[in-house]
Amino acid sequence: VRTLKIGLLGCGVVGGGFVRLLASDRERIASRYGLDIEVTRILVRDLDRLRPGVDPKLLTRSAIEVIDRECDVVVELIGGTASASCFIRRAIDLGRDVVTANKALLAERGPEIFAAAAKRGVGVGFEASICGAIPIIRALQRGLAGDTIERITGILNGTCNYILTRMERGLSFDDALSAAQEKGFAEADPTLDIEGIDAAQKLQILAELAFDAPVRRQTVTGIRAIRTADIESAVRRGKTIRLIAEAQRVPGGVELCVEPREIATDDALARIVDENNAVQIRGRAAGELLLVGKGAGSLPTATAVLSDVMEIGSRRSARATAVAVA
Amino acid sequence: VRTLKIGLLGCGVVGGGFVRLLASDRERIASRYGLDIEVTRILVRDLDRLRPGVDPKLLTRSAIEVIDRECDVVVELIGGTASASCFIRRAIDLGRDVVTANKALLAERGPEIFAAAAKRGVGVGFEASICGAIPIIRALQRGLAGDTIERITGILNGTCNYILTRMERGLSFDDALSAAQEKGFAEADPTLDIEGIDAAQKLQILAELAFDAPVRRQTVTGIRAIRTADIESAVRRGKTIRLIAEAQRVPGGVELCVEPREIATDDALARIVDENNAVQIRGRAAGELLLVGKGAGSLPTATAVLSDVMEIGSRRSARATAVAVA
């Protein structure tokens, strides 16, 4: 059994879920995969907050202490772009592999981060940054690498979808938003969700993976203008409203669009309710694929983080073995 | 650009699709991934059959000539278990990576093949063996590795699903089967499909990946006894019939069941029509995931083969780099 040391940045909704998930699954992973995953240090803002299941001795307010202290993988779950980007760059420079759920950072500085990681020979896992528990990054990077993707259509923001499906049941926009916030689905700043910006960032990352072509046009419309009456009217006509994110090939590049759309109630995407996410992928040879799952929430997102950590851990072992054999 | 040489065993529905897919995507893959994939030799039964798009100079009736001649990856698409197993073992012994779509072989001798590959330090890709274009193997091996899987429920046999959905539209069982055979969905021997054996083999492989626990009980019932009148009667009651494959944790192991079930028409699996496949996965932390896509057919299955070849190719490069750096 090989030990993999994790420096954890952030212990909020997803970070706390990661610690709890690891506590329950550490033994299973060690016995099945020969990988003992140990969190060695955790960056938090507030040392005194009560965190059930988290060893207080691991907590620190110093990011440098987490990153510079001996560890194999730095897991970044603080969100935001300024500090997160510094921390990730420092981790890469020190030869740590990185796992992040930070889609805003990847949308803003993805290519730069990936280039630095490639140069230093370390991995960057970011499955958790898009669609929570759905393994969409792996599907696009590997499972569908053999095909030419023509179009991606999805429900990429769980908060908006939760709000829209609550409004279907008669809630006002504001009450539905409050309910989403109480459930912990909404981002720190709900504006990013509601204005469609979060969905647009995710769509951009998916499009980079799927198309490898320049963005020719991008339009983003959020759901703030949708009223309960609009949805009721759509339902009377056998339709409903979803915030749809769509990327498709156009001559010379890709066109990205995020907007609320009326879709027929028997459309696969109309059946996606609450905080669920869905991605439809159209491949030239593979035809239509659909992936559905929980797009937000503490434990679902934490499973994606942990899966990335495990894959990086097994790659580290393979590299070490190859070198040893040589 | 690194060249990856492929020895191809079999040039039927999937093998022919693989050659055509590679012809259309070889340049894209070389320029994006730095991998030039070249088929160096193809095993066929009949040298004289017309094969549009296949270079006749590559054809041979000798498997040994394909496997022993210099190549990096042996792609096995001949089906059956006796010859296929000999060929794969020989390829592994010679240090070739292997990609196969042969679920019968993996169900029968998977552990033995994986052990031989691990000992020799080569990879075995088998994404194409289950659910065609759906990247379900990667999802279970990696994307959901961080979670404890509780249940898998799916439509794993495209032929049966095609037959049942044609029968929904009034066709008799025999006419629906003929239609499936004309479309090239049915296996060489349709008995394996119709009796539920093909679905049971796939379920067994998925369960091994997902649960890593012994099979305590297995029941298999096919669709041969289903009459069009049964489906019509179900539809009148707001239901329909699907061949459902289900694996779930029970004390001390896993229980596997393949059987035709009446399900409500608003069930996600009732909406899976024609040759499509679907897999619902219930994870303890991730909740419910659903993957839907084409489970059969020449090009969809070929995309899974090609994706495996590409991933193995990039692992080979990484190994070579690690050794060179050391």
Coordinates of N, CA and C in Angstrom, one line a residue, chain B residues 1-174:
Chain B
V1 N 5.3 13.9 -33.6 CA 4.2 12.9 -33.8 C 4.8 11.5 -33.7
R2 N 4.2 10.7 -32.7 CA 4.7 9.4 -32.5 C 3.8 8.4 -33.3
T3 N 4.4 7.4 -33.9 CA 3.6 6.4 -34.6 C 3.2 5.2 -33.7
L4 N 1.9 4.8 -33.8 CA 1.4 3.7 -33.0 C 0.9 2.7 -34.0
K5 N 1.6 1.5 -34.0 CA 1.3 0.5 -35.0 C 0.3 -0.5 -34.4
I6 N -0.8 -0.7 -35.2 CA -1.9 -1.6 -34.8 C -1.9 -2.8 -35.6
G7 N -2.0 -4.0 -34.9 CA -2.3 -5.3 -35.6 C -3.7 -5.6 -35.3
L8 N -4.5 -5.6 -36.4 CA -6.0 -5.8 -36.3 C -6.4 -7.2 -36.5
L9 N -7.1 -7.8 -35.6 CA -7.6 -9.1 -35.7 C -9.1 -9.0 -36.0
G10 N -9.6 -9.2 -37.2 CA -11.0 -9.2 -37.6 C -11.3 -7.9 -38.3
C11 N -12.1 -8.1 -39.4 CA -12.5 -6.9 -40.2 C -14.0 -7.0 -40.5
G12 N -14.8 -7.4 -39.5 CA -16.3 -7.5 -39.7 C -17.0 -6.2 -39.5
V13 N -18.1 -6.2 -38.8 CA -18.9 -5.0 -38.5 C -18.1 -4.0 -37.7
V14 N -17.5 -4.4 -36.6 CA -16.7 -3.4 -35.8 C -15.4 -3.1 -36.4
G15 N -14.7 -4.2 -36.8 CA -13.3 -4.0 -37.4 C -13.3 -3.1 -38.6
G16 N -14.3 -3.4 -39.5 CA -14.5 -2.5 -40.7 C -14.8 -1.1 -40.3
G17 N -15.6 -0.9 -39.3 CA -15.9 0.4 -38.8 C -14.7 1.1 -38.2
F18 N -13.9 0.3 -37.6 CA -12.6 0.9 -37.0 C -11.7 1.4 -38.1
V19 N -11.6 0.6 -39.2 CA -10.7 1.0 -40.3 C -11.2 2.3 -40.9
R20 N -12.6 2.4 -41.1 CA -13.2 3.6 -41.7 C -13.0 4.8 -40.8
L21 N -13.3 4.6 -39.5 CA -13.2 5.7 -38.6 C -11.8 6.3 -38.5
L22 N -10.8 5.3 -38.5 CA -9.4 5.8 -38.5 C -9.1 6.5 -39.8
A23 N -9.6 6.1 -40.9 CA -9.3 6.8 -42.2 C -9.8 8.2 -42.1
S24 N -11.0 8.4 -41.5 CA -11.5 9.8 -41.4 C -10.9 10.6 -40.3
D25 N -10.4 10.0 -39.2 CA -10.0 10.8 -38.1 C -8.5 10.8 -37.8
R26 N -7.7 10.0 -38.7 CA -6.3 9.9 -38.4 C -5.5 11.2 -38.4
E27 N -5.8 12.1 -39.3 CA -5.2 13.4 -39.3 C -5.5 14.2 -38.1
R28 N -6.8 14.3 -37.7 CA -7.2 15.0 -36.6 C -6.5 14.5 -35.3
I29 N -6.4 13.2 -35.2 CA -5.7 12.7 -34.0 C -4.2 13.0 -34.0
A30 N -3.6 12.9 -35.1 CA -2.2 13.1 -35.2 C -1.9 14.6 -34.9
S31 N -2.7 15.5 -35.4 CA -2.4 16.9 -35.1 C -2.8 17.3 -33.7
R32 N -3.8 16.8 -33.2 CA -4.2 17.2 -31.8 C -3.5 16.5 -30.7
Y33 N -3.3 15.1 -30.9 CA -2.7 14.3 -29.8 C -1.3 13.9 -30.1
G34 N -0.7 14.2 -31.3 CA 0.6 13.8 -31.6 C 0.8 12.3 -31.7
L35 N -0.3 11.7 -32.2 CA -0.3 10.2 -32.3 C -0.7 9.8 -33.7
D36 N 0.2 9.2 -34.4 CA -0.2 8.7 -35.8 C -0.5 7.2 -35.7
I37 N -1.8 6.9 -35.8 CA -2.2 5.5 -35.6 C -2.3 4.8 -37.0
E38 N -1.5 3.7 -37.1 CA -1.4 3.1 -38.4 C -1.7 1.6 -38.3
V39 N -2.7 1.1 -39.1 CA -2.9 -0.3 -39.1 C -1.9 -1.0 -40.0
T40 N -1.2 -2.0 -39.4 CA -0.1 -2.5 -40.2 C -0.4 -3.9 -40.8
R41 N -1.5 -4.5 -40.3 CA -1.8 -5.9 -40.8 C -3.2 -6.2 -40.2
I42 N -4.0 -6.9 -41.1 CA -5.4 -7.2 -40.7 C -5.7 -8.7 -40.9
L43 N -6.1 -9.4 -39.8 CA -6.5 -10.8 -40.0 C -7.9 -10.8 -40.5
V44 N -8.2 -11.6 -41.6 CA -9.5 -11.8 -42.1 C -9.7 -13.3 -42.4
R45 N -10.9 -13.8 -42.5 CA -11.2 -15.2 -42.8 C -11.1 -15.4 -44.3
D46 N -11.6 -14.4 -45.0 CA -11.8 -14.5 -46.5 C -11.0 -13.3 -47.2
L47 N -9.9 -13.7 -47.9 CA -9.1 -12.7 -48.5 C -9.8 -12.0 -49.7
D48 N -10.8 -12.7 -50.3 CA -11.3 -12.2 -51.5 C -12.6 -11.4 -51.4
R49 N -13.1 -11.3 -50.2 CA -14.3 -10.5 -50.0 C -14.0 -9.0 -50.3
L50 N -15.0 -8.4 -50.8 CA -14.8 -6.9 -51.2 C -14.9 -6.1 -49.9
R51 N -13.9 -5.3 -49.6 CA -13.9 -4.5 -48.4 C -13.6 -3.0 -48.8
P52 N -14.7 -2.2 -49.0 CA -14.4 -0.9 -49.5 C -13.6 -0.1 -48.4
G53 N -12.6 0.6 -48.8 CA -11.8 1.4 -47.9 C -10.7 0.7 -47.2
V54 N -10.6 -0.6 -47.4 CA -9.6 -1.4 -46.7 C -8.5 -1.8 -47.7
D55 N -7.2 -1.4 -47.4 CA -6.1 -1.7 -48.3 C -5.9 -3.2 -48.4
P56 N -6.1 -3.9 -49.5 CA -6.0 -5.4 -49.6 C -4.6 -5.9 -49.3
K57 N -3.6 -5.0 -49.4 CA -2.2 -5.5 -49.1 C -2.0 -5.8 -47.6
L58 N -2.9 -5.2 -46.8 CA -2.8 -5.4 -45.3 C -3.4 -6.7 -44.9
L59 N -4.2 -7.3 -45.7 CA -5.0 -8.5 -45.3 C -4.1 -9.8 -45.2
T60 N -4.4 -10.6 -44.2 CA -3.7 -11.9 -44.1 C -4.7 -12.9 -43.5
R61 N -4.5 -14.2 -43.7 CA -5.3 -15.2 -43.0 C -4.5 -15.7 -41.8
S62 N -3.4 -15.2 -41.6 CA -2.5 -15.7 -40.5 C -2.5 -14.8 -39.3
A63 N -3.1 -15.2 -38.1 CA -3.1 -14.4 -36.9 C -1.7 -14.2 -36.4
I64 N -0.9 -15.2 -36.5 CA 0.5 -15.1 -36.0 C 1.2 -14.0 -36.8
E65 N 1.0 -13.9 -38.1 CA 1.6 -12.8 -38.8 C 1.2 -11.4 -38.3
V66 N 0.0 -11.3 -37.9 CA -0.5 -10.0 -37.3 C 0.1 -9.7 -36.0
I67 N 0.1 -10.7 -35.1 CA 0.6 -10.5 -33.7 C 2.1 -10.4 -33.6
D68 N 2.8 -11.3 -34.3 CA 4.2 -11.4 -34.2 C 5.0 -10.3 -34.9
R69 N 4.4 -9.8 -36.0 CA 5.0 -8.7 -36.7 C 5.0 -7.5 -35.9
E70 N 6.0 -6.7 -36.1 CA 6.2 -5.5 -35.2 C 4.9 -4.7 -35.1
C71 N 4.4 -4.6 -33.9 CA 3.3 -3.7 -33.7 C 3.2 -3.3 -32.2
D72 N 2.5 -2.2 -31.9 CA 2.4 -1.8 -30.5 C 1.1 -2.3 -29.8
V73 N 0.0 -2.3 -30.5 CA -1.2 -2.7 -30.0 C -1.9 -3.7 -30.8
V74 N -2.4 -4.8 -30.2 CA -3.2 -5.8 -31.0 C -4.7 -5.5 -30.6
V75 N -5.5 -5.2 -31.7 CA -6.9 -5.0 -31.5 C -7.7 -6.2 -31.9
E76 N -8.3 -6.9 -30.9 CA -9.0 -8.1 -31.2 C -10.5 -7.9 -31.4
L77 N -11.0 -8.1 -32.6 CA -12.4 -7.9 -32.9 C -13.0 -9.1 -33.7
I78 N -12.4 -10.3 -33.4 CA -13.0 -11.5 -34.1 C -14.1 -12.2 -33.3
G79 N -14.2 -11.9 -32.0 CA -15.3 -12.5 -31.2 C -15.0 -13.9 -30.9
G80 N -15.9 -14.6 -30.3 CA -15.7 -16.0 -29.9 C -14.7 -16.0 -28.7
T81 N -14.5 -17.2 -28.1 CA -13.6 -17.2 -27.0 C -12.3 -18.1 -27.2
A82 N -12.4 -19.2 -28.0 CA -11.2 -20.1 -28.1 C -10.0 -19.4 -28.8
S83 N -10.2 -19.1 -30.1 CA -9.1 -18.5 -30.8 C -8.7 -17.1 -30.2
A84 N -9.7 -16.3 -29.9 CA -9.5 -15.0 -29.4 C -8.6 -15.0 -28.1
S85 N -8.9 -16.0 -27.3 CA -8.1 -16.1 -26.0 C -6.6 -16.4 -26.3
C86 N -6.4 -17.4 -27.2 CA -5.0 -17.7 -27.6 C -4.3 -16.5 -28.2
F87 N -5.0 -15.8 -29.1 CA -4.3 -14.6 -29.7 C -4.0 -13.6 -28.7
I88 N -4.9 -13.3 -27.8 CA -4.7 -12.2 -26.8 C -3.5 -12.6 -25.9
R89 N -3.5 -13.9 -25.5 CA -2.4 -14.3 -24.6 C -1.0 -14.2 -25.3
R90 N -1.0 -14.6 -26.6 CA 0.2 -14.5 -27.4 C 0.7 -13.0 -27.5
A91 N -0.3 -12.1 -27.7 CA 0.0 -10.7 -27.9 C 0.6 -10.2 -26.5
I92 N 0.0 -10.5 -25.4 CA 0.4 -10.1 -24.1 C 1.8 -10.6 -23.9
D93 N 2.1 -11.9 -24.2 CA 3.4 -12.5 -23.9 C 4.5 -11.7 -24.7
L94 N 4.1 -11.2 -25.9 CA 5.0 -10.5 -26.7 C 5.2 -9.0 -26.3
G95 N 4.4 -8.6 -25.3 CA 4.5 -7.2 -24.8 C 3.7 -6.2 -25.5
R96 N 2.7 -6.7 -26.3 CA 1.8 -5.8 -27.0 C 0.7 -5.4 -26.0
D97 N 0.3 -4.1 -26.1 CA -1.0 -3.7 -25.4 C -2.1 -4.4 -26.2
V98 N -3.3 -4.5 -25.5 CA -4.4 -5.2 -26.2 C -5.7 -4.4 -26.1
V99 N -6.4 -4.3 -27.1 CA -7.8 -3.6 -27.1 C -8.7 -4.7 -27.6
T100 N -9.8 -4.9 -26.9 CA -10.8 -5.9 -27.3 C -12.2 -5.4 -27.1
A101 N -13.1 -5.9 -28.0 CA -14.6 -5.7 -27.8 C -15.3 -6.9 -27.4
N102 N -14.5 -7.9 -26.9 CA -15.0 -9.3 -26.7 C -15.5 -9.5 -25.3
K103 N -16.8 -9.2 -25.1 CA -17.4 -9.4 -23.7 C -17.5 -10.8 -23.3
A104 N -17.8 -11.7 -24.3 CA -17.9 -13.1 -23.9 C -16.6 -13.6 -23.3
L105 N -15.5 -13.3 -24.0 CA -14.1 -13.7 -23.5 C -13.8 -13.1 -22.2
L106 N -14.2 -11.8 -21.9 CA -13.9 -11.2 -20.7 C -14.7 -11.8 -19.5
A107 N -16.0 -12.1 -19.9 CA -16.8 -12.7 -18.9 C -16.3 -14.1 -18.5
E108 N -15.7 -14.8 -19.5 CA -15.2 -16.2 -19.2 C -13.8 -16.2 -18.6
R109 N -13.0 -15.3 -19.1 CA -11.5 -15.4 -18.7 C -10.9 -14.0 -18.4
G110 N -11.8 -13.1 -18.0 CA -11.3 -11.7 -17.7 C -10.2 -11.7 -16.7
P111 N -10.4 -12.3 -15.5 CA -9.4 -12.2 -14.5 C -8.0 -12.7 -14.9
E112 N -8.1 -13.9 -15.6 CA -6.9 -14.5 -16.1 C -6.1 -13.6 -17.1
I113 N -6.9 -13.0 -18.0 CA -6.2 -12.1 -19.0 C -5.7 -10.9 -18.3
F114 N -6.4 -10.3 -17.4 CA -5.9 -9.1 -16.7 C -4.7 -9.4 -15.9
A115 N -4.7 -10.6 -15.3 CA -3.5 -10.9 -14.4 C -2.3 -11.1 -15.3
A116 N -2.4 -11.7 -16.5 CA -1.3 -11.9 -17.4 C -0.8 -10.6 -17.9
A117 N -1.7 -9.6 -18.2 CA -1.3 -8.3 -18.7 C -0.6 -7.5 -17.6
A118 N -1.1 -7.6 -16.4 CA -0.5 -6.9 -15.3 C 1.0 -7.4 -15.1
K119 N 1.1 -8.8 -15.1 CA 2.4 -9.4 -14.9 C 3.4 -8.9 -16.0
R120 N 2.9 -8.8 -17.3 CA 3.8 -8.4 -18.4 C 3.9 -6.9 -18.5
G121 N 3.1 -6.2 -17.7 CA 3.2 -4.7 -17.7 C 2.5 -4.1 -19.0
V122 N 1.5 -4.8 -19.5 CA 0.8 -4.1 -20.7 C -0.6 -3.8 -20.3
G123 N -1.3 -3.0 -21.1 CA -2.6 -2.6 -20.9 C -3.7 -3.4 -21.6
V124 N -4.9 -3.5 -21.1 CA -6.0 -4.2 -21.8 C -7.1 -3.2 -21.8
G125 N -7.5 -2.7 -23.0 CA -8.6 -1.8 -23.1 C -9.8 -2.5 -23.5
F126 N -11.0 -2.3 -22.9 CA -12.2 -3.1 -23.3 C -13.5 -2.3 -23.2
E127 N -13.3 -1.0 -23.4 CA -14.4 -0.1 -23.4 C -15.5 -0.5 -24.4
A128 N -15.1 -1.0 -25.5 CA -16.0 -1.4 -26.6 C -16.8 -2.7 -26.3
S129 N -16.4 -3.4 -25.3 CA -17.0 -4.7 -25.0 C -18.4 -4.5 -24.4
I130 N -18.7 -3.3 -23.8 CA -20.0 -3.1 -23.2 C -20.6 -1.8 -23.6
C131 N -21.8 -1.8 -24.1 CA -22.6 -0.6 -24.3 C -21.9 0.3 -25.4
G132 N -21.3 -0.3 -26.4 CA -20.8 0.5 -27.6 C -20.2 1.8 -27.2
A133 N -20.8 2.9 -27.6 CA -20.2 4.2 -27.6 C -20.2 4.8 -26.2
I134 N -21.0 4.2 -25.2 CA -21.1 4.8 -23.9 C -19.8 4.5 -23.1
P135 N -19.1 5.5 -22.6 CA -17.8 5.3 -21.9 C -18.1 4.7 -20.5
I136 N -18.8 3.6 -20.4 CA -19.2 3.1 -19.0 C -18.0 2.5 -18.3
I137 N -17.1 1.8 -19.0 CA -15.9 1.2 -18.3 C -15.1 2.3 -17.6
R138 N -14.8 3.3 -18.4 CA -14.0 4.4 -17.7 C -14.8 5.1 -16.6
A139 N -16.1 5.2 -16.7 CA -16.9 5.8 -15.7 C -16.8 5.0 -14.4
L140 N -16.9 3.7 -14.5 CA -16.8 2.8 -13.3 C -15.4 2.7 -12.8
Q141 N -14.4 2.5 -13.7 CA -13.0 2.3 -13.3 C -12.4 3.6 -12.7
R142 N -12.8 4.8 -13.2 CA -12.1 6.0 -12.8 C -13.1 7.0 -12.2
G143 N -14.0 7.4 -13.1 CA -14.9 8.6 -12.7 C -15.6 8.3 -11.4
L144 N -16.0 7.1 -11.1 CA -16.8 6.8 -9.9 C -15.9 6.0 -8.9
A145 N -14.6 5.9 -9.1 CA -13.8 5.1 -8.3 C -13.8 5.7 -6.8
G146 N -14.1 7.0 -6.7 CA -14.1 7.6 -5.4 C -15.4 7.3 -4.6
D147 N -16.3 6.6 -5.2 CA -17.6 6.4 -4.5 C -17.8 4.9 -4.3
T148 N -18.7 4.5 -3.4 CA -19.1 3.1 -3.2 C -20.4 2.9 -4.0
I149 N -20.3 2.0 -5.0 CA -21.5 1.8 -5.8 C -22.4 0.8 -5.1
E150 N -23.7 1.2 -5.1 CA -24.7 0.3 -4.5 C -25.5 -0.5 -5.4
R151 N -25.8 0.1 -6.6 CA -26.6 -0.7 -7.6 C -26.4 -0.2 -9.0
I152 N -26.4 -1.1 -9.9 CA -26.4 -0.8 -11.4 C -27.6 -1.4 -12.0
T153 N -28.3 -0.6 -12.8 CA -29.5 -1.1 -13.5 C -29.4 -0.6 -14.9
G154 N -29.6 -1.5 -15.9 CA -29.4 -1.0 -17.2 C -30.1 -1.8 -18.3
I155 N -30.1 -1.2 -19.5 CA -30.5 -1.9 -20.7 C -29.2 -2.1 -21.4
L156 N -28.7 -3.3 -21.4 CA -27.4 -3.6 -21.9 C -27.3 -4.3 -23.2
N157 N -28.5 -4.7 -23.7 CA -28.5 -5.4 -25.0 C -29.3 -4.7 -26.0
G158 N -28.6 -4.1 -27.0 CA -29.3 -3.3 -28.0 C -30.3 -4.1 -28.9
T159 N -29.9 -5.3 -29.2 CA -30.8 -6.2 -30.0 C -32.1 -6.4 -29.4
C160 N -32.1 -6.8 -28.1 CA -33.3 -7.0 -27.4 C -34.2 -5.7 -27.3
N161 N -33.5 -4.6 -27.0 CA -34.2 -3.4 -26.9 C -34.8 -3.0 -28.2
Y162 N -34.1 -3.2 -29.3 CA -34.6 -2.9 -30.6 C -35.8 -3.8 -30.9
I163 N -35.7 -5.1 -30.6 CA -36.9 -6.0 -30.8 C -38.1 -5.5 -30.0
L164 N -37.9 -5.2 -28.7 CA -39.0 -4.9 -27.8 C -39.7 -3.5 -28.3
T165 N -38.8 -2.6 -28.7 CA -39.5 -1.3 -29.1 C -40.2 -1.5 -30.5
R166 N -39.7 -2.4 -31.3 CA -40.4 -2.7 -32.6 C -41.7 -3.4 -32.3
M167 N -41.7 -4.2 -31.3 CA -42.9 -5.0 -30.9 C -43.9 -4.0 -30.3
E168 N -43.5 -2.9 -29.6 CA -44.4 -1.9 -29.1 C -45.2 -1.3 -30.3
R169 N -44.5 -1.2 -31.5 CA -45.2 -0.7 -32.6 C -45.9 -1.7 -33.4
G170 N -46.1 -2.9 -32.9 CA -47.0 -3.9 -33.5 C -46.4 -5.0 -34.2
L171 N -45.0 -5.0 -34.4 CA -44.3 -6.1 -35.1 C -44.4 -7.4 -34.2
S172 N -44.4 -8.5 -34.9 CA -44.2 -9.8 -34.2 C -42.8 -9.9 -33.7
F173 N -42.5 -10.8 -32.8 CA -41.2 -11.1 -32.3 C -40.3 -11.5 -33.4
D174 N -40.7 -12.4 -34.3 CA -39.9 -12.9 -35.4 C -39.5 -11.8 -36.4

